[in-house]
PDB file of C-alpha atoms in Angstrom:
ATOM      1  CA  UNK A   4      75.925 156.700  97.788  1.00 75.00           C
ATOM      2  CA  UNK A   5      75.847 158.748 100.993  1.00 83.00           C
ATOM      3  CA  UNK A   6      71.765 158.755 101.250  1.00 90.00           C
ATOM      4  CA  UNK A   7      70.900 156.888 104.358  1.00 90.00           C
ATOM      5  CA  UNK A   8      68.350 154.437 104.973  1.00 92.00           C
ATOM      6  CA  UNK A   9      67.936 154.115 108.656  1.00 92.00           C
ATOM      7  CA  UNK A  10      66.527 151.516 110.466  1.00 92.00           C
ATOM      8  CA  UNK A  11      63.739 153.482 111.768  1.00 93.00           C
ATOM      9  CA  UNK A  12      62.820 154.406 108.068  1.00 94.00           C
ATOM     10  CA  UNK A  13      62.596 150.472 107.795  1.00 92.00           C
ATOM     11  CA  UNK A  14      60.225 149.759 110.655  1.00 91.00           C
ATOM     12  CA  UNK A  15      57.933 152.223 109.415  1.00 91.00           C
ATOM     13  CA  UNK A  16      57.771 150.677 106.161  1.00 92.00           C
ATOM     14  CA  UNK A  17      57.536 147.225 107.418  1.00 89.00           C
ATOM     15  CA  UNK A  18      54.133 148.650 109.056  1.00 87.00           C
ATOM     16  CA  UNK A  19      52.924 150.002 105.475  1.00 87.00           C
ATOM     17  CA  UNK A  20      53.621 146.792 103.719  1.00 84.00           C
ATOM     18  CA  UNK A  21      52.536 144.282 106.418  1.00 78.00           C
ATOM     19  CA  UNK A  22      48.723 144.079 106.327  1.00 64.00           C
ATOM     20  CA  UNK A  23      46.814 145.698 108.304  1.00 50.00           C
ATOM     21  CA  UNK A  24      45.062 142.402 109.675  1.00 44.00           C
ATOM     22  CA  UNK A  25      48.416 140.554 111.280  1.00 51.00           C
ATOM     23  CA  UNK A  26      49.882 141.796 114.074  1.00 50.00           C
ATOM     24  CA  UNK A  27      53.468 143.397 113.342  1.00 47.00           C
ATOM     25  CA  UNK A  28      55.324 141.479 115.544  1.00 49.00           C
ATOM     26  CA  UNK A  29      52.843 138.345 116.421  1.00 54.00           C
ATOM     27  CA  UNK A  30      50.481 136.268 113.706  1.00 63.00           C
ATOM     28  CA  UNK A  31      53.316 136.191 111.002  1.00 72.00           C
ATOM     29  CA  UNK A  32      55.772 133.625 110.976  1.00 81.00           C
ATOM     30  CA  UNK A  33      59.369 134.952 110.734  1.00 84.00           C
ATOM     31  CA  UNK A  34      59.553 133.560 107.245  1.00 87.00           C
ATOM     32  CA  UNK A  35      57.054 136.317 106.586  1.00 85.00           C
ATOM     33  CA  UNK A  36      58.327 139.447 108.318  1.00 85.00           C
ATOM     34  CA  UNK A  37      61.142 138.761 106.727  1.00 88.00           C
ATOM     35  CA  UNK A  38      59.937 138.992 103.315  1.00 89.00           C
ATOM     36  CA  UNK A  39      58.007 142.074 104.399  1.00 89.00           C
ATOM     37  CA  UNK A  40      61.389 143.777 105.979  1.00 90.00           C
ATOM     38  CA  UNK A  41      63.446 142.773 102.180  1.00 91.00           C
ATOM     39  CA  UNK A  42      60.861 144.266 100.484  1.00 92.00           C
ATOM     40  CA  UNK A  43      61.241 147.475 102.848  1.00 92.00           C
ATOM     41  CA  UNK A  44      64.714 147.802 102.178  1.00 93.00           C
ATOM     42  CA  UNK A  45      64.354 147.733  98.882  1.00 93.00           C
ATOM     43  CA  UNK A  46      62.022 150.208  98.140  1.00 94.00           C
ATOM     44  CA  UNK A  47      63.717 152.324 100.365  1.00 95.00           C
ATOM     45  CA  UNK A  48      67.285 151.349  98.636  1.00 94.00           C
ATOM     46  CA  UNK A  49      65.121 152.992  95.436  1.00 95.00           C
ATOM     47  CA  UNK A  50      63.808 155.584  97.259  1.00 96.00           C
ATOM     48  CA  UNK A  51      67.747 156.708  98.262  1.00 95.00           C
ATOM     49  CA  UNK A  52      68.654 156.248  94.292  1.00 96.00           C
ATOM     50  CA  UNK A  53      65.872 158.701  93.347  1.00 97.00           C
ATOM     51  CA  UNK A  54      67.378 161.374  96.265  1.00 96.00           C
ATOM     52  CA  UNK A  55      70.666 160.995  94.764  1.00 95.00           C
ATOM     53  CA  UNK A  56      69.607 161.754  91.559  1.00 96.00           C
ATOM     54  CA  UNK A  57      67.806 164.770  92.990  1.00 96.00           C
ATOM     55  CA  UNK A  58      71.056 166.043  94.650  1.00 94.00           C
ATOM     56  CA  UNK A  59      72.953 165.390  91.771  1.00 94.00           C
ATOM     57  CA  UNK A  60      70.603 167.601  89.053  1.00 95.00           C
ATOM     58  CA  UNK A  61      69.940 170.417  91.559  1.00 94.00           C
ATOM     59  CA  UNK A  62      66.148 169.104  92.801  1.00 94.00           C
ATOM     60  CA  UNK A  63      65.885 170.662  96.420  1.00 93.00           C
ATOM     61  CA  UNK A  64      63.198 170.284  98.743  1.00 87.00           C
ATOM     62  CA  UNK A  65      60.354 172.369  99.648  1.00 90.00           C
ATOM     63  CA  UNK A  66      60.793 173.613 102.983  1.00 93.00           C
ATOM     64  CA  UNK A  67      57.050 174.547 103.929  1.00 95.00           C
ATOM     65  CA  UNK A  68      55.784 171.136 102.355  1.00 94.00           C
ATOM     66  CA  UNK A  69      58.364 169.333 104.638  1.00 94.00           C
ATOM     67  CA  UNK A  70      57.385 171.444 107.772  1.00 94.00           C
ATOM     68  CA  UNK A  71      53.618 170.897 106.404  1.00 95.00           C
ATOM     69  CA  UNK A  72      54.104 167.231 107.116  1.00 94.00           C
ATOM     70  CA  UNK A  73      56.439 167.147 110.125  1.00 94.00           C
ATOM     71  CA  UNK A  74      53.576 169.349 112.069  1.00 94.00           C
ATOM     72  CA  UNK A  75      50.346 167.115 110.454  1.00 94.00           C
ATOM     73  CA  UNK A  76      52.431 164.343 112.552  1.00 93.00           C
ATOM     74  CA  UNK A  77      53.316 166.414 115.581  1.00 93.00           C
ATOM     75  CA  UNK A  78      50.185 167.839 116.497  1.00 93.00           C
ATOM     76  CA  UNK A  79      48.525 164.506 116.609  1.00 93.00           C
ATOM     77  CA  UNK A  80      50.454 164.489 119.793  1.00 94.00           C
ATOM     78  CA  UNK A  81      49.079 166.199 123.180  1.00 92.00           C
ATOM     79  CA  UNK A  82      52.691 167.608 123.802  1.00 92.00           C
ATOM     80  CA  UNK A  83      56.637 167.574 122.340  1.00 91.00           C
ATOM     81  CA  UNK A  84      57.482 165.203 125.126  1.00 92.00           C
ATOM     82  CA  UNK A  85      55.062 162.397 123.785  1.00 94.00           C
ATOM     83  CA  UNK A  86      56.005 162.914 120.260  1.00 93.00           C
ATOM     84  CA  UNK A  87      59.424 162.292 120.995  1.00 92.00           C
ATOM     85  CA  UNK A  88      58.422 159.600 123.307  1.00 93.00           C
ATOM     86  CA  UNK A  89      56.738 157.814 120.093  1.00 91.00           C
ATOM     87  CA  UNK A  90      60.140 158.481 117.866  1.00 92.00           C
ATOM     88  CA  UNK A  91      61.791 156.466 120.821  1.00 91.00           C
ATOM     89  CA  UNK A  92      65.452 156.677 119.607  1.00 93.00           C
ATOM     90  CA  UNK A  93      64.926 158.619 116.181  1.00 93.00           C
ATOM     91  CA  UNK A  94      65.341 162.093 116.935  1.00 94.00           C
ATOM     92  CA  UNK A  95      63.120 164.805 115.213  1.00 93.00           C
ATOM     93  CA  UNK A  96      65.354 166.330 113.123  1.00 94.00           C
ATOM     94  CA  UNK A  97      66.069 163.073 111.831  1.00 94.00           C
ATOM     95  CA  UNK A  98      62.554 162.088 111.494  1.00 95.00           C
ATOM     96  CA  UNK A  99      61.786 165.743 109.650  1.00 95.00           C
ATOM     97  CA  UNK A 100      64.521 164.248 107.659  1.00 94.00           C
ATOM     98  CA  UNK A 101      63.239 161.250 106.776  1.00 95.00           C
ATOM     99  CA  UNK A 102      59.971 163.389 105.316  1.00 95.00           C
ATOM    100  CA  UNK A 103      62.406 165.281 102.998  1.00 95.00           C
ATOM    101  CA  UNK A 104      64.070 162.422 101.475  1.00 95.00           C
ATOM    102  CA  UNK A 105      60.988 160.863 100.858  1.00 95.00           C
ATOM    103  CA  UNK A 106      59.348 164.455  98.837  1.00 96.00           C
ATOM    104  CA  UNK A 107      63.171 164.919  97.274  1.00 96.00           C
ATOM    105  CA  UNK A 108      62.053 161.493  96.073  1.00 97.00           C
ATOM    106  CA  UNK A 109      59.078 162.148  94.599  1.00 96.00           C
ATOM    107  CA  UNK A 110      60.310 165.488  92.942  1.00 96.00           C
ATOM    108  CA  UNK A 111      63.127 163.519  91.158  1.00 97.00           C
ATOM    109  CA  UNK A 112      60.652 161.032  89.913  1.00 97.00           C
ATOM    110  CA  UNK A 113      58.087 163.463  88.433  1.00 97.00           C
ATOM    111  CA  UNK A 114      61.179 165.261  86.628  1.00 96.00           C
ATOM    112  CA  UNK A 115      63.114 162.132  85.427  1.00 97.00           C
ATOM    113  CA  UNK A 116      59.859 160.049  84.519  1.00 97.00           C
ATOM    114  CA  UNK A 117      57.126 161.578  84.470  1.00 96.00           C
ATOM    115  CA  UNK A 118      57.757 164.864  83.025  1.00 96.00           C
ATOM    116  CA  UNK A 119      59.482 162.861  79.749  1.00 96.00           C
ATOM    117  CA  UNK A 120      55.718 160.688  79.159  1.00 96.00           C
ATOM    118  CA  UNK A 121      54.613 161.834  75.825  1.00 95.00           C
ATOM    119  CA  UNK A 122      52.051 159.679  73.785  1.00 96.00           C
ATOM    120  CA  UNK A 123      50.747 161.193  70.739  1.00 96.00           C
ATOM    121  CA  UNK A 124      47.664 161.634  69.407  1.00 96.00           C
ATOM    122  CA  UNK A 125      48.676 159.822  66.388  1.00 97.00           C
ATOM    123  CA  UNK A 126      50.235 156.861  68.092  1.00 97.00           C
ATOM    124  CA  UNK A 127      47.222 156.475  69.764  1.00 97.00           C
ATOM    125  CA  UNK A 128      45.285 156.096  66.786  1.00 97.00           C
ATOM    126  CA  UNK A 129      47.929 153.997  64.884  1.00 97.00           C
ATOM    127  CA  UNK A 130      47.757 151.339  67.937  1.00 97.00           C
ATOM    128  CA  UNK A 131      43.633 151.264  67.491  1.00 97.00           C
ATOM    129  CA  UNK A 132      44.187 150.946  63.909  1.00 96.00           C
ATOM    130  CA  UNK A 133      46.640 147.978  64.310  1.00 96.00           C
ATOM    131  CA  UNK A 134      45.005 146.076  67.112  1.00 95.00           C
ATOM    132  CA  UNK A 135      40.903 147.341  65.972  1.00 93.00           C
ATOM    133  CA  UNK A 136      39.623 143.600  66.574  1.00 89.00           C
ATOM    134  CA  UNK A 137      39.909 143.756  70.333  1.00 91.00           C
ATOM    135  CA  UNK A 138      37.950 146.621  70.663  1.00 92.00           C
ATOM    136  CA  UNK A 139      34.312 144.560  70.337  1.00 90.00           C
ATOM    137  CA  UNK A 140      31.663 144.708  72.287  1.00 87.00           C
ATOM    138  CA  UNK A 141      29.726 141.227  72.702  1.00 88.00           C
ATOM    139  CA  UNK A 142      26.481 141.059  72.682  1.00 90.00           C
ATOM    140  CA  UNK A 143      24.685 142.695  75.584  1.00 92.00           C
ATOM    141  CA  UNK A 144      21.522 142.073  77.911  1.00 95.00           C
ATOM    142  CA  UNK A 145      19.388 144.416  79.748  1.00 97.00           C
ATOM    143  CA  UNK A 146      17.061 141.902  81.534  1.00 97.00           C
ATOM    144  CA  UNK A 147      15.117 141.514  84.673  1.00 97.00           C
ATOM    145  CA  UNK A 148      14.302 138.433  86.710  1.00 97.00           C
ATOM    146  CA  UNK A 149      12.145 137.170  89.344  1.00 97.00           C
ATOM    147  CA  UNK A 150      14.273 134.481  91.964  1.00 97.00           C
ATOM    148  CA  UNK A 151      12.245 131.857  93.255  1.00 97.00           C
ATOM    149  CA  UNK A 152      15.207 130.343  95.853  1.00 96.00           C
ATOM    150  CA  UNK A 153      15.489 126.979  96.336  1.00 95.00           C
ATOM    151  CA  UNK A 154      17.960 125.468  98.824  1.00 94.00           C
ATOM    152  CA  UNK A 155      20.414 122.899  97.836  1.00 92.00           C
ATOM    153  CA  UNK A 156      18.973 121.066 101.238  1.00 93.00           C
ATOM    154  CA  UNK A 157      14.769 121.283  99.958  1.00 92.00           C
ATOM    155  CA  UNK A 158      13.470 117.778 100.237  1.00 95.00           C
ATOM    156  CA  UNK A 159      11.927 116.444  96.968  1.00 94.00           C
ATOM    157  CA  UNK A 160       8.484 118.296  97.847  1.00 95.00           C
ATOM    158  CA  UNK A 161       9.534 121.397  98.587  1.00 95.00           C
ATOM    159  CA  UNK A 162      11.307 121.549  95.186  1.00 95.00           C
ATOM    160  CA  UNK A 163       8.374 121.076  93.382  1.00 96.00           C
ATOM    161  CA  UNK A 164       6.328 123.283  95.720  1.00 96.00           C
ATOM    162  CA  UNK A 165       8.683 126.177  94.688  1.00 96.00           C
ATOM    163  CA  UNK A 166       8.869 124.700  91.225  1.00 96.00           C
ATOM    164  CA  UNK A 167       4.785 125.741  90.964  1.00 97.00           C
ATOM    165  CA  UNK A 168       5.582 129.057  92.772  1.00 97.00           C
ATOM    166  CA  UNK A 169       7.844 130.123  90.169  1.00 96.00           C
ATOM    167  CA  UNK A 170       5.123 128.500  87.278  1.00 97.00           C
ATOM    168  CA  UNK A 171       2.552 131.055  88.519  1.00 97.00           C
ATOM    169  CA  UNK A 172       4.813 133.932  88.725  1.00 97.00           C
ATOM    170  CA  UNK A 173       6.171 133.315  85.104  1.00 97.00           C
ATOM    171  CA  UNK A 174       2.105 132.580  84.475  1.00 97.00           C
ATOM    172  CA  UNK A 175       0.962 135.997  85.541  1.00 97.00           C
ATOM    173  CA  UNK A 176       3.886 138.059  84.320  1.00 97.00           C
ATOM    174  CA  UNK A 177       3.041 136.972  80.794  1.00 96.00           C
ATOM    175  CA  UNK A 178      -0.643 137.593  81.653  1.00 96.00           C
ATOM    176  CA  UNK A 179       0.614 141.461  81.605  1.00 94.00           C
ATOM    177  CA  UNK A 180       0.430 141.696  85.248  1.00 96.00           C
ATOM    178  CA  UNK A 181       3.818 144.406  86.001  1.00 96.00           C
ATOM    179  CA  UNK A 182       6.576 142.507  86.292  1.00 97.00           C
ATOM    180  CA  UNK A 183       8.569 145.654  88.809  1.00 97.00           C
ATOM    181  CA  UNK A 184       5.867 144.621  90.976  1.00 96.00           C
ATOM    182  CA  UNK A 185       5.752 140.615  90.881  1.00 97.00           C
ATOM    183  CA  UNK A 186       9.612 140.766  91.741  1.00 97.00           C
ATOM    184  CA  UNK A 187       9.509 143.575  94.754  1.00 97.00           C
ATOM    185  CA  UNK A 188       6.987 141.224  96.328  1.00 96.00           C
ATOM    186  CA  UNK A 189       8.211 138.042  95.192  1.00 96.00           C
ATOM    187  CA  UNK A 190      11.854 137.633  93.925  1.00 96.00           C
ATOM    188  CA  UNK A 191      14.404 136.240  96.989  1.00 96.00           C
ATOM    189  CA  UNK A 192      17.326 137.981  95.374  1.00 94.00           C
ATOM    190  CA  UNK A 193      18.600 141.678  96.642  1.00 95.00           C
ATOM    191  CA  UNK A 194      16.860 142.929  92.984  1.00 96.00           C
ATOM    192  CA  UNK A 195      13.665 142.690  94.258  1.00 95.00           C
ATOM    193  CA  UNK A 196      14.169 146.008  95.496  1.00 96.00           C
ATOM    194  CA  UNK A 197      14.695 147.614  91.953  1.00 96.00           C
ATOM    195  CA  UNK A 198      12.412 145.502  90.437  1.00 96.00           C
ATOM    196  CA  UNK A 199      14.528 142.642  89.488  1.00 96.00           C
ATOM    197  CA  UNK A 200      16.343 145.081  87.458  1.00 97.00           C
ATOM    198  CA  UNK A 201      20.267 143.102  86.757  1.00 96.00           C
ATOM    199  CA  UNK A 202      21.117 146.296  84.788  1.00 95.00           C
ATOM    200  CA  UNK A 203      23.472 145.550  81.359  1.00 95.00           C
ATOM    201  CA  UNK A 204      25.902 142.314  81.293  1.00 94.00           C
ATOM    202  CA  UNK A 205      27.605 140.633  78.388  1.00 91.00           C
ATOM    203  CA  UNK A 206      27.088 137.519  76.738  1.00 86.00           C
ATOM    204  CA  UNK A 207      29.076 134.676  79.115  1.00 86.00           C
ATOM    205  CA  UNK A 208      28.734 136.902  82.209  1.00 91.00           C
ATOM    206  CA  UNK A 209      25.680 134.782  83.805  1.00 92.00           C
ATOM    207  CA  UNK A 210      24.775 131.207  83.844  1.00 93.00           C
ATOM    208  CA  UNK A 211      24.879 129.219  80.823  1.00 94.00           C
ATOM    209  CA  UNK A 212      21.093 127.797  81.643  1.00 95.00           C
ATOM    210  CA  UNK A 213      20.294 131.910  82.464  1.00 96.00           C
ATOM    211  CA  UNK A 214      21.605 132.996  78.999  1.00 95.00           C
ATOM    212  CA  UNK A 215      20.160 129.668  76.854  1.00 95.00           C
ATOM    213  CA  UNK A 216      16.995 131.174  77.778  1.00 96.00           C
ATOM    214  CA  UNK A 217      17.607 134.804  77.285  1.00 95.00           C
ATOM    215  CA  UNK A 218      18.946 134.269  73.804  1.00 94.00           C
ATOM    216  CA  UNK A 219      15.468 132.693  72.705  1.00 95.00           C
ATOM    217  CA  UNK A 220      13.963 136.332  73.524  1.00 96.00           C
ATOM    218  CA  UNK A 221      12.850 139.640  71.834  1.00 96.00           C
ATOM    219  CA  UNK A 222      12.616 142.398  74.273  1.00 96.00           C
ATOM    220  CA  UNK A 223      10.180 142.557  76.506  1.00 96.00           C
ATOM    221  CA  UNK A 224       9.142 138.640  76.642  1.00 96.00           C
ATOM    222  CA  UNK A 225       9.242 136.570  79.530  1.00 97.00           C
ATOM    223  CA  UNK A 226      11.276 133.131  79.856  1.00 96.00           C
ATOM    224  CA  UNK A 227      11.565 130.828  82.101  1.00 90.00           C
ATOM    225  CA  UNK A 228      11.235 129.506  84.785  1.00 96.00           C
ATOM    226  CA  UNK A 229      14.669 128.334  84.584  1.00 96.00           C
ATOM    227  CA  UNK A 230      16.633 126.387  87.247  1.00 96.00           C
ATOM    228  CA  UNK A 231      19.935 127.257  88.394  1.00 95.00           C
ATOM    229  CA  UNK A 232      22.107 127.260  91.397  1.00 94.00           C
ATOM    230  CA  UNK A 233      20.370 129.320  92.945  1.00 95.00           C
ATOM    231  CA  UNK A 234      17.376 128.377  92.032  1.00 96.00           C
ATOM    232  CA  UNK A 235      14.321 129.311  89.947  1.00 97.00           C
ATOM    233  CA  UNK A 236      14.041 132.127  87.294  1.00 97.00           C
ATOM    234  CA  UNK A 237      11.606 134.270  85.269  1.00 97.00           C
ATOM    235  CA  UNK A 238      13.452 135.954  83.130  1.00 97.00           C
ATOM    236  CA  UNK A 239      12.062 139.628  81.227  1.00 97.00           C
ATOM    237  CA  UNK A 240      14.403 140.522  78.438  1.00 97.00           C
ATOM    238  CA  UNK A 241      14.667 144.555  78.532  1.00 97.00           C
ATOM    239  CA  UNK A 242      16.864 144.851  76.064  1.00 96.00           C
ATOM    240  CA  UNK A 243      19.419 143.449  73.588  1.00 94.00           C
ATOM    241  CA  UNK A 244      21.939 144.722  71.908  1.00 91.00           C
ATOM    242  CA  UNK A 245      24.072 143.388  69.340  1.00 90.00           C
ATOM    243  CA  UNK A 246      27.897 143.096  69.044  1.00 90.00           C
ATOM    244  CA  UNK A 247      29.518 146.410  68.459  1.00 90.00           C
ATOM    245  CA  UNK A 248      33.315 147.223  66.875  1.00 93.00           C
ATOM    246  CA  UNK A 249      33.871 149.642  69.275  1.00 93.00           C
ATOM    247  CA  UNK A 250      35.051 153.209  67.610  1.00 94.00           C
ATOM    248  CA  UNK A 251      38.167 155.153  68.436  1.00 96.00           C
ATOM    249  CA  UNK A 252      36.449 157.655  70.311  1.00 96.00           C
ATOM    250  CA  UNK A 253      34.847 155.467  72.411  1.00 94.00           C
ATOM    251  CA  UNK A 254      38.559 153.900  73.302  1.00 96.00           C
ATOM    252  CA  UNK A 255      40.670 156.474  72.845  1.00 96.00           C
ATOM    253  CA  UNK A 256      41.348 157.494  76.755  1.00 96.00           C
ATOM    254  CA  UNK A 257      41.779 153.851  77.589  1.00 96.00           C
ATOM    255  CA  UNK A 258      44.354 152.940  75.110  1.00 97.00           C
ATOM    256  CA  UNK A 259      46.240 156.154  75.565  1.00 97.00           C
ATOM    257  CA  UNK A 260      46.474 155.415  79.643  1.00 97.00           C
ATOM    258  CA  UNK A 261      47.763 152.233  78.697  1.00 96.00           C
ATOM    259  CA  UNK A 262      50.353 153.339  76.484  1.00 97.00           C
ATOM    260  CA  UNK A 263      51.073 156.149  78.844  1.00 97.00           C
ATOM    261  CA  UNK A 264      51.513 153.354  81.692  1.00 97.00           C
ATOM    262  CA  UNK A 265      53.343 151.368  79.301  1.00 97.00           C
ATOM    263  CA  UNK A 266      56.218 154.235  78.606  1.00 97.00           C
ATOM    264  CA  UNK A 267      56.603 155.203  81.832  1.00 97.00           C
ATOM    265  CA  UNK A 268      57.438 151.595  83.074  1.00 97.00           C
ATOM    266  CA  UNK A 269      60.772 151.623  80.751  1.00 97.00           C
ATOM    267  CA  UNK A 270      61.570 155.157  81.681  1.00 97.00           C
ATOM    268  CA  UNK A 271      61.388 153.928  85.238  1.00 97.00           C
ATOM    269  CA  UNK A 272      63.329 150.691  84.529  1.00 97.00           C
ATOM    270  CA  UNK A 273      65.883 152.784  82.275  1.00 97.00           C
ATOM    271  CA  UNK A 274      66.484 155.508  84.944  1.00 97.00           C
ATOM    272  CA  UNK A 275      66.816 153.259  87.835  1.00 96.00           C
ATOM    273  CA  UNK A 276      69.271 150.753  85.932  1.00 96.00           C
ATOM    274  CA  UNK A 277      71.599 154.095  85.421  1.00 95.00           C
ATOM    275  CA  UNK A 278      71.433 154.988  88.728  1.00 94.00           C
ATOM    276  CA  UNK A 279      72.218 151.612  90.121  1.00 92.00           C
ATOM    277  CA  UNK A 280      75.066 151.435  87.743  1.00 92.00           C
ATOM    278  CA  UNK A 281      76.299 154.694  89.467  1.00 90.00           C
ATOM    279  CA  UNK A 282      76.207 154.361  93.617  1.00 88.00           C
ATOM    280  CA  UNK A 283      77.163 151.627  95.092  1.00 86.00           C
ATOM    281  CA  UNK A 284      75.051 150.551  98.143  1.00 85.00           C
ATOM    282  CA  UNK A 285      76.684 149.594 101.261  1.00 82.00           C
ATOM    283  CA  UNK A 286      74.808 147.748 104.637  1.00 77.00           C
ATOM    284  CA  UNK A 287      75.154 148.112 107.994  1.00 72.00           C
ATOM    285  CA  UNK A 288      73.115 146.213 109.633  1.00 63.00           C
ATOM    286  CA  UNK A 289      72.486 146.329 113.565  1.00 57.00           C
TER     287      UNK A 289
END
């Protein structure tokens, strides 16, 4: 229609989309800032539908929250004459401009999409009802451990020096001796500094010779040592809880932001196919 995107409105997108790690105009190839510039057109393109939808239902802009944003730019400038020095050829007004179309945006958006979102209590239920089986919590640990690291590069002896190490450290934590303390003086991993403590994980979350050994325990035993990757483990099982059908309360919020994210994808889709069906868009590129 007649919203403009201007190329100035495109550079500073480029910037947004472009990571922050690559240079804008070195350390891409141009097969790249390409991409990047496509994408910026096109989200701009939607950005111009969304305005004309604005202009077309009566959405106007708020004055003060434009002028709120021009001046949070401005004044990061010493003077007038090196803010327009940074706009280069944009002028201001077009630059305030640019700020407005981009809030007239937003304000269409919230009133065409958002504002229509609607999931009901009872369709929340109904999906828990119809899809109950997913909600399950596996089984889950609360355990402990004590690392005795071994690296991959140990000769032969100093495998099975560590290998005792970890015997007398499994030795005197099932003597009684407290296990908080044999880790925060002994354990190589970052844990030692709780304890040890690996808080609650699932069943499958740690390695499979880790979790042979933990499932051969009643809380509070110790197992082990055990060698993986990383080395050798005692292993105290804190606690153990079974799997769980999760109930509706416990799920409730998380299904209901899905559905709610669901919706408002085909409202977005469905509004934005109208509009493209109604302006045409037209390039002049320079």
């Amino acid at each position: 229609g007649d919203v403009p995107v201007t190329k100035f409105e495109v550079q500073r997108e480029q910037q947004k989309l472009f990571p922050l790690n690559v240079g804008f105009h070195g350390g891409a190839p141009p097969e790249k800032i390409k991409e990047v510039r496509d994408k910026a057109i096109d989200s701009l393109i939607e950005q111009a539908y969304k305005v004309q939808y604005a202009q077309a239902t009566g959405i106007v802009e708020n004055k003060a929250e434009v002028d709120k944003q021009f001046e949070s730019v401005r004044t990061k400038f010493k003077s007038k004459k090196e803010f327009e020095k940074a706009l280069g050829a944009e002028k201001p007004k077009d630059y305030r401009a640019t700020l407005s179309r981009a809030l007239l945006a937003k304000k269409a958006e919230a009133a065409a999409v958002d504002s229509k979102v609607k999931v009901s209590d009872a369709l929340v239920k109904k999906y828990y009802e119809e899809n109950k089986a997913t909600y399950k919590r596996p089984k889950q640990y609360k355990a402990s451990h004590i690392l005795v690291k071994v690296d991959p590069a140990s000769s032969k002896d100093e495998v099975a020096a560590l290998s005792k190490k970890a015997d007398d450290l499994a030795k005197r934590a099932r003597a009684g001796e407290d296990f908080y303390n044999l880790a925060y003086y002994n354990s190589d991993d970052r844990s030692r500094y709780v304890g040890g403590d690996l808080g609650y994980f699932h069943e499958g979350q740690t390695a499979k010779e880790f979790e042979d050994v933990l499932k051969k325990l009643k809380p509070g035993e110790i197992g082990g040592p055990v060698k993986t990757l990383w080395g050798f483990h005692i292993i105290k099982l804190v606690e153990l809880n079974e799997p769980k059908q999760l109930e509706f309360d416990e799920v409730k919020d998380k299904i209901r932001s899905s559905l709610e994210k669901k919706e408002r994808q085909a409202l977005y889709d469905e509004w934005m196919n109208s509009l493209k069906s109604k302006y045409k868009v037209q390039r002049f590129d320079n």
